[in-house]
Coordinates of C-alpha atoms in Angstrom, one line a residue:
Chain A
M1 CA 20.2 -19.6 29.3
M2 CA 16.9 -19.6 31.2
R3 CA 16.8 -17.3 34.2
S4 CA 16.6 -19.0 37.6
R5 CA 13.5 -16.9 38.5
D6 CA 11.8 -18.1 35.4
I7 CA 12.7 -21.7 36.2
L8 CA 11.2 -21.2 39.7
G9 CA 8.1 -19.6 38.3
F10 CA 7.6 -22.4 35.7
A11 CA 8.1 -25.1 38.3
T12 CA 5.7 -23.4 40.7
R13 CA 3.0 -23.2 38.0
A14 CA 3.5 -26.9 37.2
A15 CA 3.3 -27.8 40.9
T16 CA 0.1 -25.9 41.5
A17 CA -1.5 -27.0 38.3
Y18 CA -2.1 -30.5 39.7
P19 CA -3.4 -30.0 43.2
M20 CA -4.3 -33.6 43.9
R21 CA -0.8 -34.9 43.1
T22 CA 0.9 -31.9 44.8
G23 CA -1.3 -32.3 47.9
L24 CA -0.6 -36.0 48.2
M25 CA 3.1 -35.5 48.0
M26 CA 3.1 -32.6 50.4
L27 CA 1.0 -34.7 52.8
A28 CA 3.6 -37.5 52.8
M29 CA 6.4 -35.1 53.5
A30 CA 4.3 -33.2 56.1
I31 CA 3.5 -36.4 58.0
G32 CA 7.2 -37.4 58.1
V33 CA 8.3 -34.0 59.3
A34 CA 5.4 -33.7 61.7
A35 CA 6.3 -37.1 63.1
V36 CA 9.9 -36.1 63.8
V37 CA 8.8 -32.8 65.4
L38 CA 6.1 -34.3 67.5
L39 CA 8.0 -37.4 68.7
T40 CA 11.1 -35.5 69.6
A41 CA 9.0 -32.9 71.4
L42 CA 7.5 -35.8 73.4
G43 CA 10.9 -37.3 74.1
D44 CA 12.6 -34.1 74.9
G45 CA 9.6 -33.0 77.0
A46 CA 9.9 -36.2 79.1
R47 CA 13.6 -35.5 79.5
R48 CA 13.1 -32.0 80.6
Y49 CA 10.4 -33.0 82.9
V50 CA 12.6 -35.5 84.7
V51 CA 15.5 -33.0 84.8
R52 CA 13.3 -30.4 86.3
E53 CA 11.9 -32.8 88.9
F54 CA 15.4 -33.7 90.0
S55 CA 16.5 -30.1 90.1
A56 CA 13.7 -29.6 92.6
L57 CA 15.8 -31.7 94.9
G58 CA 18.4 -29.0 95.0
S59 CA 21.5 -29.1 92.9
S60 CA 24.1 -29.4 95.7
L61 CA 22.5 -32.2 97.5
I62 CA 24.4 -35.3 98.6
I63 CA 22.4 -38.3 99.8
V64 CA 24.2 -40.9 102.0
L65 CA 22.9 -44.5 101.9
P66 CA 24.1 -47.3 104.1
G67 CA 25.9 -50.1 102.3
R68 CA 28.0 -50.1 99.3
T69 CA 26.1 -50.6 96.0
E70 CA 28.9 -50.1 93.6
T71 CA 31.8 -52.5 93.1
G72 CA 34.8 -50.4 93.8
G73 CA 37.4 -53.1 93.4
V74 CA 38.9 -55.2 96.2
G75 CA 40.2 -53.2 99.1
A76 CA 41.7 -54.1 102.5
G77 CA 38.2 -53.6 104.0
S78 CA 36.4 -55.9 101.8
F79 CA 38.0 -59.0 103.4
V80 CA 37.0 -58.0 106.9
T81 CA 33.3 -58.0 106.7
N82 CA 30.4 -57.8 104.2
T83 CA 27.7 -56.5 106.6
P84 CA 27.5 -52.7 106.3
R85 CA 27.2 -50.7 109.5
D86 CA 24.0 -48.8 110.0
L87 CA 24.1 -45.0 109.7
T88 CA 23.4 -43.4 113.0
V89 CA 22.3 -40.0 114.2
D90 CA 25.9 -39.6 115.5
D91 CA 27.2 -40.3 112.0
A92 CA 24.9 -37.5 110.7
A93 CA 26.1 -35.1 113.4
A94 CA 29.7 -35.9 112.6
L95 CA 29.1 -34.7 109.1
L96 CA 28.6 -31.2 110.3
R97 CA 32.3 -31.1 110.9
A98 CA 33.0 -31.3 107.1
G99 CA 34.0 -27.9 105.9
R100 CA 32.3 -28.1 102.6
V101 CA 29.0 -29.2 104.1
T102 CA 26.6 -26.5 105.2
R103 CA 23.5 -28.5 106.2
V104 CA 22.9 -32.0 107.4
A105 CA 19.6 -33.7 108.0
P106 CA 19.3 -37.3 109.2
L107 CA 16.3 -39.2 107.8
V108 CA 14.1 -41.9 109.2
L109 CA 11.2 -43.1 107.1
G110 CA 8.3 -45.3 108.0
N111 CA 4.6 -46.0 107.5
S112 CA 2.1 -45.4 110.3
E113 CA -1.4 -44.2 110.8
I114 CA -2.5 -40.8 111.8
A115 CA -5.6 -40.0 113.8
Y116 CA -7.4 -36.9 114.8
A117 CA -11.0 -36.6 116.1
G118 CA -11.9 -40.1 115.1
K119 CA -10.5 -39.7 111.5
L120 CA -7.8 -42.2 110.7
R121 CA -5.6 -42.8 107.7
E122 CA -2.3 -44.4 106.5
V123 CA 0.5 -41.9 106.4
M124 CA 4.2 -41.7 105.6
V125 CA 6.2 -40.5 108.5
I126 CA 9.6 -38.8 108.2
G127 CA 11.8 -38.3 111.2
T128 CA 14.4 -35.5 110.6
T129 CA 15.7 -32.2 111.9
T130 CA 15.3 -28.5 111.3
A131 CA 17.7 -28.4 108.3
F132 CA 15.6 -30.7 106.2
A133 CA 13.1 -27.9 105.4
D134 CA 15.9 -25.9 103.8
I135 CA 17.5 -28.8 102.0
R136 CA 14.2 -29.9 100.4
N137 CA 13.0 -26.3 99.9
Y138 CA 9.8 -26.9 101.9
R139 CA 7.7 -23.8 102.4
L140 CA 5.4 -23.5 105.4
G141 CA 1.8 -22.5 105.0
Q142 CA 1.2 -22.0 108.7
G143 CA 3.3 -22.2 111.9
R144 CA 6.9 -23.2 111.8
F145 CA 9.1 -26.2 111.0
L146 CA 10.8 -28.5 113.6
P147 CA 12.6 -26.6 116.3
E148 CA 16.4 -26.6 116.7
E149 CA 17.1 -29.0 119.5
D150 CA 19.3 -31.9 120.5
W151 CA 18.9 -34.5 117.8
R152 CA 18.8 -37.2 120.4
R153 CA 15.9 -35.6 122.3
G154 CA 12.8 -35.6 120.2
S155 CA 10.0 -33.4 121.4
A156 CA 6.5 -34.5 120.6
V157 CA 5.8 -32.0 117.8
A158 CA 4.8 -32.6 114.2
V159 CA 4.6 -30.8 110.9
I160 CA 1.9 -32.0 108.5
G161 CA 1.4 -31.8 104.7
A162 CA -1.2 -29.6 103.1
T163 CA -3.4 -32.5 102.0
L164 CA -3.3 -34.2 105.4
H165 CA -4.3 -30.8 106.9
Q166 CA -7.2 -30.6 104.6
E167 CA -8.4 -34.2 105.2
L168 CA -8.0 -34.2 109.0
F169 CA -8.9 -30.6 110.0
G170 CA -10.8 -29.2 107.0
A171 CA -11.5 -25.6 107.8
E172 CA -10.6 -25.9 111.5
P173 CA -7.3 -24.5 112.8
A174 CA -4.7 -27.2 113.1
L175 CA -1.9 -25.4 114.9
G176 CA -1.7 -26.5 118.5
Q177 CA -4.0 -29.5 118.1
M178 CA -2.9 -32.9 119.2
I179 CA -2.7 -35.7 116.7
R180 CA -2.0 -39.3 117.2
V181 CA 0.6 -41.1 115.0
G182 CA 1.0 -44.7 115.8
D183 CA 0.7 -45.0 119.5
R184 CA 2.1 -41.5 120.4
R185 CA 0.6 -38.1 120.5
Y186 CA 2.2 -35.0 118.9
R187 CA 1.3 -31.3 118.8
V188 CA 0.9 -29.8 115.4
I189 CA 3.3 -26.9 115.1
G190 CA 3.3 -26.3 111.4
V191 CA 1.6 -27.0 108.1
L192 CA 3.5 -27.2 104.8
A193 CA 2.4 -25.1 101.9
A194 CA 0.9 -27.2 99.1
S195 CA 3.6 -28.1 96.6
G196 CA 2.0 -30.7 94.4
S197 CA 5.1 -32.3 93.0
G198 CA 8.1 -34.1 94.5
L199 CA 9.6 -37.2 93.0
G200 CA 8.8 -40.3 95.1
M201 CA 7.5 -38.5 98.1
N202 CA 4.6 -36.2 98.0
A203 CA 5.2 -33.6 100.6
D204 CA 1.5 -32.8 100.8
E205 CA 0.8 -36.2 102.5
L206 CA 3.7 -36.3 104.9
V207 CA 4.0 -36.1 108.7
I208 CA 7.3 -34.8 109.8
I209 CA 8.5 -35.3 113.4
P210 CA 11.9 -35.0 115.1
V211 CA 14.3 -37.8 114.2
A212 CA 14.6 -39.1 117.7
A213 CA 10.8 -39.3 118.0
A214 CA 10.6 -41.2 114.8
Q215 CA 13.3 -43.7 116.0
A216 CA 11.3 -44.2 119.1
L217 CA 8.1 -44.6 117.1
F218 CA 9.5 -47.2 114.8
N219 CA 11.8 -48.6 117.5
A220 CA 14.9 -48.2 115.3
S221 CA 18.3 -46.9 116.0
S222 CA 19.5 -46.6 112.4
L223 CA 18.9 -44.0 109.7
F224 CA 17.3 -44.5 106.4
R225 CA 19.4 -41.8 104.7
I226 CA 21.5 -38.8 105.5
F227 CA 20.8 -35.7 103.5
A228 CA 23.8 -33.3 103.3
E229 CA 24.1 -30.1 101.4
A230 CA 27.4 -28.8 100.0
R231 CA 28.3 -25.1 100.1
D232 CA 27.5 -24.8 96.4
R233 CA 27.4 -26.9 93.2
D234 CA 31.1 -26.7 92.7
A235 CA 31.8 -27.9 96.2
V236 CA 30.0 -31.1 95.7
P237 CA 33.0 -33.3 94.8
A238 CA 35.1 -32.0 97.7
A239 CA 32.2 -32.4 100.1
K240 CA 31.8 -36.0 98.9
T241 CA 35.4 -36.7 99.8
Q242 CA 35.1 -35.1 103.2
I243 CA 31.9 -37.1 104.0
L244 CA 33.5 -40.3 102.9
D245 CA 36.6 -39.6 105.0
I246 CA 34.5 -38.9 108.2
L247 CA 32.3 -41.9 107.8
K248 CA 35.2 -44.2 107.0
A249 CA 37.0 -43.1 110.1
R250 CA 33.8 -43.7 112.2
H251 CA 33.3 -47.1 110.6
D252 CA 36.7 -48.6 111.4
G253 CA 38.2 -47.6 108.1
E254 CA 35.6 -49.3 106.0
E255 CA 33.9 -47.5 103.1
D256 CA 30.5 -49.0 103.6
V257 CA 28.3 -46.1 102.4
T258 CA 27.1 -45.0 99.0
L259 CA 26.9 -41.3 98.1
I260 CA 24.4 -40.2 95.5
T261 CA 24.6 -36.8 94.0
Q262 CA 21.9 -35.3 91.9
D263 CA 24.4 -34.7 89.1
A264 CA 25.0 -38.4 88.7
V265 CA 21.4 -39.3 88.7
L266 CA 20.5 -36.5 86.5
G267 CA 23.3 -37.3 84.1
T268 CA 22.1 -40.8 83.8
F269 CA 18.5 -39.9 83.2
D270 CA 19.6 -37.2 80.8
R271 CA 21.6 -39.7 78.8
I272 CA 18.9 -42.3 78.7
L273 CA 16.1 -40.0 77.7
G274 CA 18.3 -38.2 75.2
A275 CA 19.1 -41.5 73.6
L276 CA 15.5 -42.4 73.6
T277 CA 14.6 -39.1 71.9
L278 CA 17.2 -39.7 69.3
A279 CA 15.9 -43.3 68.6
V280 CA 12.4 -42.0 68.2
A281 CA 13.6 -39.3 65.9
G282 CA 15.4 -42.0 63.8
I283 CA 12.2 -44.0 63.6
A284 CA 10.3 -41.0 62.5
A285 CA 13.0 -40.2 59.9
I286 CA 12.2 -43.5 58.2
S287 CA 8.8 -42.1 57.3
L288 CA 10.7 -39.3 55.6
A289 CA 12.6 -41.8 53.5
V290 CA 9.2 -43.4 52.5
A291 CA 8.0 -39.9 51.6
G292 CA 11.1 -39.5 49.5
I293 CA 10.2 -42.7 47.5
L294 CA 6.7 -41.3 47.1
V295 CA 8.2 -38.1 45.7
M296 CA 10.1 -40.1 43.2
N297 CA 7.0 -42.0 42.1
V298 CA 4.8 -39.0 41.8
M299 CA 7.5 -37.2 39.8
L300 CA 7.8 -40.2 37.5
V301 CA 4.0 -40.2 37.0
A302 CA 4.2 -36.4 36.4
I303 CA 6.8 -36.9 33.7
T304 CA 4.7 -39.6 32.0
Q305 CA 1.7 -37.3 32.1
R306 CA 3.7 -34.4 30.7
T307 CA 5.8 -36.3 28.2
S308 CA 4.4 -34.2 25.2
E309 CA 5.2 -31.1 27.2
I310 CA 8.8 -32.2 27.6
G311 CA 8.9 -32.9 23.8
L312 CA 7.5 -29.4 23.2
L313 CA 10.1 -27.8 25.5
K314 CA 12.8 -29.6 23.6
A315 CA 11.4 -28.5 20.2
L316 CA 11.4 -24.9 21.6
G317 CA 15.1 -25.2 22.3
A318 CA 15.3 -26.3 25.9
T319 CA 18.5 -28.2 26.6
G320 CA 18.6 -31.4 28.7
S321 CA 20.0 -29.5 31.7
I322 CA 17.2 -27.0 31.6
I323 CA 14.6 -29.7 31.7
R324 CA 16.4 -31.5 34.4
L325 CA 16.5 -28.3 36.4
V326 CA 12.8 -27.6 35.9
F327 CA 11.8 -31.0 37.2
L328 CA 14.3 -31.0 40.1
T329 CA 13.1 -27.5 41.1
E330 CA 9.5 -28.8 41.1
A331 CA 10.5 -31.8 43.3
A332 CA 12.4 -29.5 45.7
L333 CA 9.5 -27.0 45.9
L334 CA 7.1 -29.8 46.8
S335 CA 9.4 -31.1 49.4
I336 CA 10.0 -27.7 50.9
A337 CA 6.3 -26.9 51.0
G338 CA 5.6 -30.3 52.5
A339 CA 8.3 -30.0 55.1
L340 CA 7.1 -26.6 56.1
A341 CA 3.5 -27.8 56.4
G342 CA 4.8 -30.7 58.5
L343 CA 6.7 -28.3 60.7
L344 CA 3.5 -26.4 61.3
L345 CA 1.6 -29.6 61.9
G346 CA 4.2 -30.9 64.3
H347 CA 4.3 -27.6 66.3
L348 CA 0.5 -27.7 66.4
G349 CA 0.6 -31.2 67.7
A350 CA 3.2 -30.3 70.3
W351 CA 1.1 -27.4 71.4
G352 CA -1.9 -29.7 71.7
L353 CA 0.3 -32.1 73.8
R354 CA 1.3 -29.2 76.1
L355 CA -2.4 -28.3 76.5
M356 CA -3.3 -31.8 77.4
F357 CA -0.3 -32.4 79.7
P358 CA 0.7 -29.1 81.2
V359 CA 3.5 -30.7 83.3
L360 CA 5.2 -31.9 80.1
P361 CA 7.3 -29.2 78.5
A362 CA 6.8 -30.8 75.0
Y363 CA 8.9 -28.5 72.8
P364 CA 10.7 -30.0 69.9
P365 CA 14.5 -29.5 70.2
D366 CA 16.1 -27.2 67.6
W367 CA 18.3 -30.0 66.3
A368 CA 15.3 -32.2 65.6
V369 CA 13.5 -29.4 63.7
F370 CA 16.5 -28.7 61.5
A371 CA 17.3 -32.4 61.0
G372 CA 13.6 -33.1 60.1
L373 CA 13.5 -30.2 57.6
G374 CA 16.9 -31.0 56.2
T375 CA 16.2 -34.7 55.7
A376 CA 12.8 -33.9 54.1
I377 CA 14.4 -31.5 51.6
V378 CA 17.4 -33.6 50.9
T379 CA 15.4 -36.8 50.3
G380 CA 12.9 -34.9 48.2
V381 CA 15.6 -33.5 45.9
L382 CA 17.6 -36.8 46.0
F383 CA 14.6 -38.8 44.9
G384 CA 13.8 -36.1 42.4
V385 CA 17.1 -36.5 40.6
M386 CA 16.3 -39.8 38.9
P387 CA 12.9 -38.7 37.4
A388 CA 14.4 -35.4 36.3
R389 CA 17.3 -37.2 34.5
H390 CA 14.7 -39.4 32.9
A391 CA 12.8 -36.4 31.7
A392 CA 15.9 -34.8 30.3
T393 CA 16.9 -37.9 28.2
L394 CA 13.5 -38.4 26.6
D395 CA 13.6 -38.5 22.9
A396 CA 12.0 -35.4 21.5
V397 CA 10.3 -37.0 18.5
D398 CA 8.8 -39.8 20.6
A399 CA 7.8 -37.3 23.4
L400 CA 6.0 -35.0 20.9
S401 CA 4.0 -37.9 19.5
K402 CA 2.6 -38.8 22.9
R403 CA -0.8 -37.4 23.6
Chain B
M1 CA 24.5 -21.0 -0.8
A2 CA 21.1 -22.5 0.0
Q3 CA 19.7 -22.0 3.5
I4 CA 19.1 -25.8 3.8
E5 CA 21.4 -28.3 2.2
L6 CA 20.8 -32.0 2.7
D7 CA 23.3 -34.5 1.2
N8 CA 22.9 -38.2 1.0
I9 CA 20.7 -38.3 4.1
Q10 CA 20.0 -41.8 5.5
R11 CA 17.6 -42.5 8.3
I12 CA 17.1 -46.1 9.4
F13 CA 14.8 -47.2 12.2
Q14 CA 15.3 -50.6 13.8
L15 CA 11.9 -52.3 14.3
G16 CA 12.6 -55.6 15.9
D17 CA 14.7 -57.6 13.5
S18 CA 13.9 -55.6 10.4
E19 CA 15.3 -52.2 9.4
V20 CA 13.1 -49.6 8.0
H21 CA 14.6 -47.0 5.7
A22 CA 12.6 -44.0 6.6
L23 CA 14.9 -41.8 4.4
Q24 CA 17.1 -43.0 1.6
D25 CA 19.7 -40.8 -0.1
V26 CA 17.8 -37.7 0.3
Q27 CA 19.3 -34.8 -1.5
L28 CA 17.6 -31.4 -1.0
R29 CA 18.3 -27.7 -1.4
I30 CA 15.9 -25.1 0.0
D31 CA 16.6 -21.4 -0.3
A32 CA 15.8 -18.8 2.3
G33 CA 12.2 -17.5 2.0
E34 CA 10.9 -20.5 0.0
Y35 CA 7.4 -21.9 0.5
V36 CA 7.7 -25.7 0.3
S37 CA 5.0 -28.3 0.8
V38 CA 6.0 -31.9 1.5
M39 CA 3.3 -34.5 0.5
G40 CA 3.1 -38.2 0.3
P41 CA 1.3 -41.2 1.8
S42 CA 1.7 -42.2 5.4
G43 CA 5.1 -43.8 6.1
S44 CA 6.7 -42.1 3.1
G45 CA 9.2 -40.4 5.4
K46 CA 7.8 -36.8 5.3
S47 CA 7.5 -36.5 9.1
T48 CA 11.0 -37.9 9.5
L49 CA 12.3 -35.4 7.0
L50 CA 10.6 -32.6 9.0
N51 CA 12.1 -33.9 12.3
L52 CA 15.5 -34.0 10.7
L53 CA 15.1 -30.5 9.4
G54 CA 14.0 -29.3 12.9
L55 CA 17.0 -31.0 14.5
L56 CA 14.8 -33.2 16.6
D57 CA 16.3 -36.3 15.0
R58 CA 19.7 -37.1 13.6
P59 CA 20.4 -38.9 10.3
N60 CA 22.3 -42.2 10.3
D61 CA 24.4 -40.9 7.5
G62 CA 24.8 -37.9 5.3
H63 CA 25.1 -34.2 6.0
Y64 CA 22.7 -31.4 6.9
R65 CA 24.0 -27.9 6.5
L66 CA 21.9 -25.1 7.9
E67 CA 22.9 -21.6 6.7
G68 CA 26.3 -23.0 5.8
R69 CA 27.0 -24.8 9.1
D70 CA 27.1 -28.6 9.4
V71 CA 24.5 -29.1 12.2
T72 CA 24.6 -32.9 12.2
T73 CA 27.8 -32.9 14.2
L74 CA 26.7 -30.4 16.8
S75 CA 26.2 -31.5 20.4
A76 CA 22.7 -31.8 21.8
D77 CA 22.9 -28.5 23.6
E78 CA 24.2 -26.7 20.5
Q79 CA 21.3 -28.2 18.5
A80 CA 18.9 -27.0 21.2
R81 CA 20.3 -23.5 20.7
V82 CA 19.8 -23.6 16.9
R83 CA 16.2 -24.8 17.4
R84 CA 15.7 -22.0 19.9
E85 CA 17.0 -19.3 17.6
R86 CA 16.5 -20.3 14.0
I87 CA 13.6 -22.8 13.9
G88 CA 9.9 -22.5 14.7
F89 CA 7.6 -25.5 15.0
V90 CA 3.8 -25.6 14.3
F91 CA 2.2 -28.9 15.2
Q92 CA -1.1 -30.5 14.2
S93 CA -2.2 -30.8 17.8
F94 CA -1.0 -27.3 18.7
H95 CA 1.0 -28.6 21.7
L96 CA 0.1 -25.7 24.0
V97 CA 0.8 -26.2 27.7
P98 CA -2.7 -26.5 29.2
R99 CA -2.0 -24.9 32.5
L100 CA -0.4 -21.7 31.0
T101 CA -2.3 -18.8 29.5
A102 CA -2.0 -17.8 25.8
E103 CA 0.4 -15.1 26.8
E104 CA 2.6 -17.5 28.8
N105 CA 2.5 -20.1 26.0
I106 CA 3.7 -17.5 23.5
A107 CA 6.4 -16.4 26.0
L108 CA 7.8 -19.9 26.5
P109 CA 10.6 -19.6 23.9
L110 CA 11.6 -16.2 25.3
L111 CA 11.7 -17.8 28.8
L112 CA 13.9 -20.6 27.6
A113 CA 16.2 -18.1 25.8
G114 CA 16.6 -16.1 29.1
I115 CA 15.0 -12.8 27.7
S116 CA 14.3 -10.4 30.5
P117 CA 10.7 -10.2 31.7
H118 CA 10.4 -6.6 30.5
D119 CA 11.4 -7.4 26.9
R120 CA 9.3 -10.5 27.1
K121 CA 6.2 -8.5 27.9
A122 CA 6.6 -6.1 25.1
R123 CA 7.3 -8.8 22.5
V124 CA 4.4 -11.0 23.6
A125 CA 2.0 -8.0 23.6
Q126 CA 3.1 -7.2 20.1
A127 CA 2.6 -10.8 19.0
L128 CA -0.9 -11.0 20.6
D129 CA -1.7 -7.9 18.6
D130 CA -0.3 -9.2 15.3
F131 CA -2.2 -12.4 15.6
G132 CA -5.5 -10.9 16.6
L133 CA -5.3 -12.4 20.1
A134 CA -5.2 -9.1 22.0
K135 CA -8.2 -10.0 24.1
R136 CA -7.3 -13.6 24.6
G137 CA -3.9 -13.2 26.3
D138 CA -5.1 -14.4 29.7
H139 CA -7.1 -17.3 28.4
R140 CA -6.0 -20.8 28.9
P141 CA -6.0 -23.2 25.9
D142 CA -9.2 -24.9 26.9
Q143 CA -10.9 -21.5 26.7
L144 CA -9.8 -20.9 23.1
S145 CA -11.2 -22.1 19.8
G146 CA -9.2 -24.4 17.6
G147 CA -8.2 -21.6 15.3
Q148 CA -7.2 -19.4 18.2
R149 CA -5.1 -22.2 19.6
Q150 CA -3.2 -22.6 16.4
R151 CA -2.7 -18.9 16.2
V152 CA -1.2 -18.9 19.7
A153 CA 1.0 -21.8 18.5
I154 CA 2.1 -19.9 15.5
A155 CA 2.7 -16.8 17.5
R156 CA 4.9 -18.9 19.8
A157 CA 6.8 -20.4 16.8
T158 CA 7.6 -17.0 15.4
I159 CA 8.3 -15.0 18.6
M160 CA 12.0 -15.7 18.4
Q161 CA 12.0 -14.5 14.7
P162 CA 13.3 -17.8 13.3
A163 CA 14.7 -18.3 9.9
M164 CA 12.3 -21.1 9.1
L165 CA 8.9 -22.4 10.1
L166 CA 8.3 -26.2 10.1
A167 CA 4.6 -27.0 10.1
D168 CA 3.4 -30.6 10.5
E169 CA -0.2 -30.8 9.3
P170 CA -1.0 -27.4 10.7
T171 CA -4.6 -27.5 9.6
G172 CA -5.2 -31.2 10.3
N173 CA -7.3 -30.6 13.5
L174 CA -9.2 -27.6 12.1
D175 CA -12.3 -27.2 10.0
R176 CA -12.1 -25.9 6.5
A177 CA -12.7 -22.3 7.1
T178 CA -10.4 -22.1 10.1
G179 CA -7.8 -24.1 8.3
E180 CA -7.9 -21.6 5.4
E181 CA -7.4 -18.8 7.9
V182 CA -4.4 -20.4 9.5
T183 CA -2.9 -21.3 6.0
Q184 CA -3.2 -17.6 5.0
L185 CA -1.5 -16.6 8.2
L186 CA 1.4 -18.9 7.5
E187 CA 1.6 -17.7 4.0
A188 CA 1.7 -14.1 5.1
L189 CA 4.6 -14.9 7.4
N190 CA 6.3 -16.5 4.4
G191 CA 5.6 -13.3 2.5
R192 CA 7.7 -11.5 5.0
G193 CA 10.7 -13.7 4.3
V194 CA 10.5 -16.7 6.6
T195 CA 11.1 -20.0 5.0
L196 CA 7.9 -22.1 5.3
I197 CA 8.0 -25.9 5.1
V198 CA 4.6 -27.6 5.4
V199 CA 4.0 -31.3 5.7
T200 CA 0.5 -32.1 4.7
H201 CA -1.9 -34.8 3.5
D202 CA -4.2 -32.2 2.1
P203 CA -3.6 -31.8 -1.7
H204 CA -5.5 -28.6 -1.7
M205 CA -3.1 -27.1 0.8
G206 CA -0.1 -28.7 -0.7
E207 CA -0.8 -27.2 -4.1
R208 CA -0.7 -23.7 -2.8
A209 CA 3.0 -23.9 -2.2
Q210 CA 5.4 -22.6 -4.9
R211 CA 7.5 -25.7 -4.5
Q212 CA 5.9 -29.1 -4.0
I213 CA 7.9 -32.2 -2.9
R214 CA 6.3 -35.6 -3.1
M215 CA 7.8 -38.4 -1.2
E216 CA 7.5 -42.2 -1.6
D217 CA 9.2 -44.9 0.4
G218 CA 11.7 -42.6 2.0
R219 CA 12.8 -41.0 -1.3
I220 CA 12.0 -37.7 -3.0
D221 CA 9.7 -38.8 -5.8
S222 CA 9.1 -35.5 -7.4
D223 CA 10.2 -31.9 -6.7
S224 CA 8.4 -29.4 -8.8
K225 CA 8.7 -25.6 -8.6
R226 CA 6.1 -23.3 -9.9
P227 CA 7.5 -20.2 -11.4
A228 CA 7.1 -17.2 -9.1
P229 CA 4.0 -15.2 -10.0

C-alpha cells in the first residue's frame, strides 16, 4: 500500500501544479475564515469594551433609584399607594447604619451654567458628599475633594472637571477662585485629574458641589440617586438586603426603590453582546459553507482535467481507495492552507481595527478561531468526499482514452 | 502451462439499442517471453483485447487465467495489485504526468506499491541509466523529446519488473527513426524474458514480432508463428 507521506507529497505536488485553481479555492476559504475571525473580534471587542466601562464604576457598587421599576408581584404595599416616595438625604444617611455598606453618597443632578471672568457655558452639576470620589474612583489633579461636613449644611465650594478647568482658567491657577454656578458663587477647592472615559457622565466636564448646596441651587428636596458601596463584591447581596430593609422601614413598609448592581447590568450586556457575537459568527460561517461548495466544484473540475491521469494511476495499479485518498488529501490540504491564510488575514484585520479604534479591544475569542478553522477544514474535506469518490469510480479504459 | 490463457472470451458493448461484439469467442495461449503483435483494422477488437489482458476491462463471459490464476473473478483491488506487480503498460500518447519530472514519473509505480524512498531512489537511478536518461531525470515531460518521453514511459512500465509489457501503438506518435529506436528498446526487454504484446497499425512493426495475430470483427482471424531464429 502507498505510504501516507507519499500520498501527502503527491497531493501537494498536484495542488501546487495549478496555482490559479489552488489560489481561488484558498481565497474562498480564507475569506470565510477571515470573516469569522474579524467579525467575532469586533463583537467580542465591543463586549469587552462595555464590560470594562462598567467595571470602571466599581464592582461592589449598589445604586438606589426611587420608584419600583420591576414587577415584584402583588404585595400588601402595592394596594396602599402607587406614588413612590422621594429619596432624601436622611434616607442616604440612614444607609450608613447597614453593616455591609462601607460608603454612601447621595446624588443630586442638574444642568446649570457656569461662569468665570465673563466666560459662560452649560454644565452638568452634581451635588454629593465626600465619599463619592472614592466610590467613583475620581483622582484629583489639584486641591482636594468636597470636605467632610454635615450633609444638610452645604458650604459654597466646588470641584471642577479637567476640561472645565482648561476652558475657564486656561493656564491660570483655579484653586481659591470664585466661580458662579446658576445664581450662586462657589470657591474652587479642587480640580479632577483628566480621565477621558466614564459611561454616561464625563467627569472632565462636571462641577461637583456639596449635596445640600445642589438641593438649594435646584430648589429640590429629593435625591436623584444614592450610591452605596458594599464591603466587597461578595457582600453585595447582603448589602442589598440591608439597604432594602432600612429604606422599607423608613418608607412605611413599602418597597418603593429599585437597586441596581453592576453585576446585573454587566450580566445583561455580557449576554446580549455575547449572543450578538455568536450570531455574527454564524453569519460568517455561512460563507464557509459557500467556500465548501466551491471546493467541491473546483475538485470536480480538477478531476475532469486529470481524468487521463486517474486512468494512468489505475493502469499502474492504484486501487480505488488510493485514488480517493489522494484527492481527499488534496482537498484537505487546500482547505487547511486556505483556513490558515484566512486566520492570518483575520488577525491582520483585527490588528488594523485595533489600530483604528484603540479603545476597542478587538481580539477574536479562542472559540471563534477554533470554530472557524474547524468548520473550514471539515467543510473542505466533506465537500471533497464526493469528487474523490467520483474519481475513484472512473472507468480506467474510458479515463485513459481522455486527452 | 501458458502464461496467458484466454478461453471463450466475450466482450459486448451496449451502444444505445444495439450490441457490439467487441470480442467473440476469443481463444488464446501466450507463453512467457513471447513477442506477439496484434494487428487489424480499427474496431477489430485489438484494443479491447489489450485492455482485457491488462485487467483494465472485464469480459462478459469466458475465463482469463494469468500464470495459472483465474483473474476474471478477482476483486477490483486484487486486480489492481496484479496490474501493479505483473503488468506494464506502454501507451501511444505516453501518459506521463505533466507536473512531475521524469524521475518522479518513473517512480510512480514504486510509490503506489509503497516502496521506501531509499529503495525507490536506487531503482529509479538504475532505470534512468539503463534507458539513457541519466541527464534527464529532473526534466518535466514538456522539456523532453518524443523519444525521450516514450523511454520514460517504458522505464516506468518496467520499473516493477513485470511479467509482461502491453504496448498500445507505442510508436504511433513518433517519427520513423525514433519509433525504430523505441521498438528496439522494447525488443531488447523482450530479449531479457519479458512477454511483449504490441498492438499496432504499422505492418512494418507488426512483422517484426515472432508471433503475429490478426483480428477481424472481434475474432482472431489468423495467428501465425515464425519459427525462432
